Amino acid sequence: MKLWGQISVELNVEDFVEAADHQKRLEDMLRLVRAAYPEATLAMRERRQRRPTPVVRARPPGLGTGQLNDYAER
């Protein structure tokens, strides 16, 4: 059986210099973890804010039922 453990740290940084400082600290911590788990890895990724999505209204009941609409000429 294989298991995968994950430790997540979310960081708010102003620039790449600050990000590099945090990365160095995490790499120091990773050395301690690797003493017990030699295959441990560190991945740093940029996480961007999602844009708010517009609210979509639900369809009124009766639409999409396969029933034909009753059209009349005017």
PDB file of C-alpha atoms in Angstrom:
ATOM      1  CA  MET A   1       0.000   0.000   0.000  1.00  0.00           C
ATOM      2  CA  LYS A   2       1.238   3.489  -0.784  1.00  0.00           C
ATOM      3  CA  LEU A   3       0.232   6.588   1.146  1.00  0.00           C
ATOM      4  CA  TRP A   4       0.838  10.228   0.306  1.00  0.00           C
ATOM      5  CA  GLY A   5       1.092  12.796   3.086  1.00  0.00           C
ATOM      6  CA  GLN A   6       0.926  16.510   2.419  1.00  0.00           C
ATOM      7  CA  ILE A   7       1.752  19.540   4.543  1.00  0.00           C
ATOM      8  CA  SER A   8       0.485  22.825   3.083  1.00  0.00           C
ATOM      9  CA  VAL A   9       1.704  26.295   3.996  1.00  0.00           C
ATOM     10  CA  GLU A  10      -0.026  29.264   2.393  1.00  0.00           C
ATOM     11  CA  LEU A  11       2.147  32.385   2.247  1.00  0.00           C
ATOM     12  CA  ASN A  12       1.285  35.971   1.376  1.00  0.00           C
ATOM     13  CA  VAL A  13       4.417  37.667   0.038  1.00  0.00           C
ATOM     14  CA  GLU A  14       5.055  41.088  -1.473  1.00  0.00           C
ATOM     15  CA  ASP A  15       7.897  40.145  -3.851  1.00  0.00           C
ATOM     16  CA  PHE A  16      10.285  37.426  -5.008  1.00  0.00           C
ATOM     17  CA  VAL A  17      12.868  38.324  -2.359  1.00  0.00           C
ATOM     18  CA  GLU A  18      10.404  37.638   0.435  1.00  0.00           C
ATOM     19  CA  ALA A  19       9.286  34.457  -1.333  1.00  0.00           C
ATOM     20  CA  ALA A  20      12.912  33.281  -1.500  1.00  0.00           C
ATOM     21  CA  ASP A  21      13.298  33.842   2.269  1.00  0.00           C
ATOM     22  CA  HIS A  22      10.245  31.685   2.944  1.00  0.00           C
ATOM     23  CA  GLN A  23      11.492  29.033   0.520  1.00  0.00           C
ATOM     24  CA  LYS A  24      14.833  28.869   2.359  1.00  0.00           C
ATOM     25  CA  ARG A  25      13.029  28.393   5.691  1.00  0.00           C
ATOM     26  CA  LEU A  26      10.885  25.637   4.224  1.00  0.00           C
ATOM     27  CA  GLU A  27      13.956  23.916   2.756  1.00  0.00           C
ATOM     28  CA  ASP A  28      15.554  23.981   6.219  1.00  0.00           C
ATOM     29  CA  MET A  29      12.433  22.305   7.629  1.00  0.00           C
ATOM     30  CA  LEU A  30      12.479  19.815   4.764  1.00  0.00           C
ATOM     31  CA  ARG A  31      15.952  18.673   5.816  1.00  0.00           C
ATOM     32  CA  LEU A  32      14.511  17.675   9.192  1.00  0.00           C
ATOM     33  CA  VAL A  33      11.629  15.827   7.552  1.00  0.00           C
ATOM     34  CA  ARG A  34      14.016  14.029   5.178  1.00  0.00           C
ATOM     35  CA  ALA A  35      15.831  12.571   8.180  1.00  0.00           C
ATOM     36  CA  ALA A  36      12.736  10.423   8.747  1.00  0.00           C
ATOM     37  CA  TYR A  37      11.350  10.411   5.178  1.00  0.00           C
ATOM     38  CA  PRO A  38      14.219  10.561   2.640  1.00  0.00           C
ATOM     39  CA  GLU A  39      11.916  10.842  -0.391  1.00  0.00           C
ATOM     40  CA  ALA A  40      10.160  13.979   0.900  1.00  0.00           C
ATOM     41  CA  THR A  41       9.948  16.851  -1.608  1.00  0.00           C
ATOM     42  CA  LEU A  42       9.113  20.551  -1.605  1.00  0.00           C
ATOM     43  CA  ALA A  43       7.032  22.231  -4.318  1.00  0.00           C
ATOM     44  CA  MET A  44       6.487  25.987  -4.411  1.00  0.00           C
ATOM     45  CA  ARG A  45       3.741  27.296  -6.698  1.00  0.00           C
ATOM     46  CA  GLU A  46       2.197  30.675  -7.295  1.00  0.00           C
ATOM     47  CA  ARG A  47      -1.433  30.689  -6.293  1.00  0.00           C
ATOM     48  CA  ARG A  48      -3.539  33.305  -8.005  1.00  0.00           C
ATOM     49  CA  GLN A  49      -6.828  34.655  -6.747  1.00  0.00           C
ATOM     50  CA  ARG A  50      -9.866  33.411  -8.604  1.00  0.00           C
ATOM     51  CA  ARG A  51     -12.005  36.000 -10.287  1.00  0.00           C
ATOM     52  CA  PRO A  52     -15.522  36.101  -8.918  1.00  0.00           C
ATOM     53  CA  THR A  53     -17.873  34.250 -11.217  1.00  0.00           C
ATOM     54  CA  PRO A  54     -21.218  35.768 -12.087  1.00  0.00           C
ATOM     55  CA  VAL A  55     -24.207  34.246 -10.376  1.00  0.00           C
ATOM     56  CA  VAL A  56     -26.233  32.099 -12.744  1.00  0.00           C
ATOM     57  CA  ARG A  57     -29.929  31.754 -12.085  1.00  0.00           C
ATOM     58  CA  ALA A  58     -31.500  28.336 -12.059  1.00  0.00           C
ATOM     59  CA  ARG A  59     -33.804  27.510 -14.935  1.00  0.00           C
ATOM     60  CA  PRO A  60     -37.492  27.836 -14.188  1.00  0.00           C
ATOM     61  CA  PRO A  61     -39.291  24.533 -13.636  1.00  0.00           C
ATOM     62  CA  GLY A  62     -40.592  22.971 -16.807  1.00  0.00           C
ATOM     63  CA  LEU A  63     -37.705  23.971 -19.062  1.00  0.00           C
ATOM     64  CA  GLY A  64     -35.648  21.176 -20.483  1.00  0.00           C
ATOM     65  CA  THR A  65     -38.362  18.560 -19.999  1.00  0.00           C
ATOM     66  CA  GLY A  66     -38.609  17.660 -23.677  1.00  0.00           C
ATOM     67  CA  GLN A  67     -42.120  19.103 -23.854  1.00  0.00           C
ATOM     68  CA  LEU A  68     -42.728  21.232 -26.962  1.00  0.00           C
ATOM     69  CA  ASN A  69     -43.571  24.883 -26.521  1.00  0.00           C
ATOM     70  CA  ASP A  70     -46.995  26.045 -27.757  1.00  0.00           C
ATOM     71  CA  TYR A  71     -46.389  28.806 -30.343  1.00  0.00           C
ATOM     72  CA  ALA A  72     -49.251  30.749 -31.871  1.00  0.00           C
ATOM     73  CA  GLU A  73     -49.097  33.077 -34.863  1.00  0.00           C
ATOM     74  CA  ARG A  74     -49.998  36.665 -34.160  1.00  0.00           C
TER      75      ARG A  74
END
